[in-house]
């Protein structure tokens, strides 16, 4: 999985197609991501302790990593990732324009 925490991504398919957001959590073993403001579900919570309030809470649910693409600011669209060696380090770059991501 070539998407990491704090990357900017764009959703390619589903009900949130076209939305952009920042990756909050990356789960590489499950190949899932939690993206800010994308795939939001409403959860009804019950008060568990005295003085605590229950209610309706909106929270982001994980979505499959194959449904998103990294967003390149220079190209202004979702792009594939290429890798380049810079000073002996492997760096992710945009496959279209070559800018570092």
Tab-separated table of C-alpha atoms in Angstrom:
chain	number	residue	atom	x	y	z
A	1	UNK	CA	0.000	0.000	0.000
A	2	UNK	CA	1.589	3.284	-1.115
A	3	UNK	CA	-0.676	5.636	0.860
A	4	UNK	CA	0.441	6.786	4.295
A	5	UNK	CA	-0.882	8.904	7.164
A	6	UNK	CA	-1.230	12.673	6.403
A	7	UNK	CA	-1.353	12.132	2.607
A	8	UNK	CA	-3.924	14.044	0.573
A	9	UNK	CA	-6.148	11.673	-1.395
A	10	UNK	CA	-9.143	11.817	-3.724
A	11	UNK	CA	-11.945	9.231	-3.716
A	12	UNK	CA	-12.329	7.379	-7.043
A	13	UNK	CA	-15.596	5.494	-6.505
A	14	UNK	CA	-18.594	5.171	-4.220
A	15	UNK	CA	-21.012	7.652	-2.702
A	16	UNK	CA	-18.186	10.094	-1.887
A	17	UNK	CA	-16.628	10.049	-5.380
A	18	UNK	CA	-14.594	13.186	-6.081
A	19	UNK	CA	-14.147	14.220	-2.443
A	20	UNK	CA	-10.663	15.145	-1.263
A	21	UNK	CA	-9.360	14.587	2.224
A	22	UNK	CA	-6.399	13.902	4.472
A	23	UNK	CA	-5.626	10.360	5.637
A	24	UNK	CA	-6.102	10.171	9.406
A	25	UNK	CA	-5.327	6.465	9.909
A	26	UNK	CA	-3.717	3.943	7.561
A	27	UNK	CA	-4.217	0.218	8.179
A	28	UNK	CA	-1.807	-1.550	5.780
A	29	UNK	CA	-2.579	-5.121	6.891
A	30	UNK	CA	-6.316	-4.649	6.292
A	31	UNK	CA	-5.622	-2.351	3.285
A	32	UNK	CA	-8.042	0.250	4.648
A	33	UNK	CA	-7.879	3.984	5.335
A	34	UNK	CA	-9.783	6.495	7.397
A	35	UNK	CA	-10.052	9.753	5.436
A	36	UNK	CA	-11.141	13.049	6.984
A	37	UNK	CA	-14.726	13.945	5.986
A	38	UNK	CA	-15.215	10.868	3.764
A	39	UNK	CA	-17.425	7.801	4.402
A	40	UNK	CA	-19.132	9.387	7.424
A	41	UNK	CA	-21.648	7.284	9.391
A	42	UNK	CA	-24.003	8.327	12.162
A	43	UNK	CA	-23.644	6.311	15.350
A	44	UNK	CA	-26.253	6.386	18.098
A	45	UNK	CA	-24.468	6.350	21.449
A	46	UNK	CA	-25.964	5.576	24.824
A	47	UNK	CA	-24.872	7.244	28.048
A	48	UNK	CA	-22.721	4.713	29.933
A	49	UNK	CA	-21.884	6.664	33.100
A	50	UNK	CA	-23.916	8.972	35.255
A	51	UNK	CA	-23.636	12.541	33.990
A	52	UNK	CA	-22.519	11.411	30.510
A	53	UNK	CA	-24.784	12.339	27.615
A	54	UNK	CA	-25.801	10.085	24.791
A	55	UNK	CA	-26.748	11.191	21.311
A	56	UNK	CA	-26.010	10.958	17.629
A	57	UNK	CA	-22.327	11.118	16.689
A	58	UNK	CA	-20.914	11.335	13.166
A	59	UNK	CA	-17.657	9.465	12.617
A	60	UNK	CA	-15.481	8.382	9.716
A	61	UNK	CA	-15.584	4.682	8.839
A	62	UNK	CA	-12.628	2.906	7.146
A	63	UNK	CA	-12.743	2.487	3.372
A	64	UNK	CA	-10.724	0.298	1.020
A	65	UNK	CA	-7.390	1.713	-0.139
A	66	UNK	CA	-8.131	0.737	-3.756
A	67	UNK	CA	-10.972	3.301	-3.837
A	68	UNK	CA	-8.641	6.282	-3.386
A	69	UNK	CA	-5.680	7.778	-5.233
A	70	UNK	CA	-2.975	10.149	-4.066
A	71	UNK	CA	-3.750	13.764	-4.982
A	72	UNK	CA	-1.031	15.759	-6.763
A	73	UNK	CA	-1.342	19.526	-6.256
A	74	UNK	CA	0.628	20.319	-9.424
A	75	UNK	CA	-1.460	18.021	-11.673
A	76	UNK	CA	-4.636	18.860	-9.672
A	77	UNK	CA	-5.916	15.269	-9.898
A	78	UNK	CA	-5.480	11.774	-8.517
A	79	UNK	CA	-2.265	10.131	-9.705
A	80	UNK	CA	-0.291	6.926	-9.486
A	81	UNK	CA	2.889	6.717	-7.457
A	82	UNK	CA	6.386	6.206	-8.832
A	83	UNK	CA	9.561	5.832	-6.793
A	84	UNK	CA	12.869	7.627	-7.289
A	85	UNK	CA	16.211	7.406	-5.492
A	86	UNK	CA	17.307	10.759	-4.057
A	87	UNK	CA	20.578	10.797	-2.078
A	88	UNK	CA	20.274	7.049	-1.466
A	89	UNK	CA	16.690	7.305	-0.161
A	90	UNK	CA	13.599	5.947	-1.871
A	91	UNK	CA	11.150	8.832	-2.422
A	92	UNK	CA	7.548	8.766	-3.672
A	93	UNK	CA	6.895	10.959	-6.713
A	94	UNK	CA	3.948	11.691	-9.012
A	95	UNK	CA	4.065	9.343	-12.013
A	96	UNK	CA	2.770	12.112	-14.342
A	97	UNK	CA	4.804	15.203	-13.496
A	98	UNK	CA	7.551	13.822	-11.248
A	99	UNK	CA	7.010	16.132	-8.256
A	100	UNK	CA	7.736	14.724	-4.809
A	101	UNK	CA	4.681	13.720	-2.797
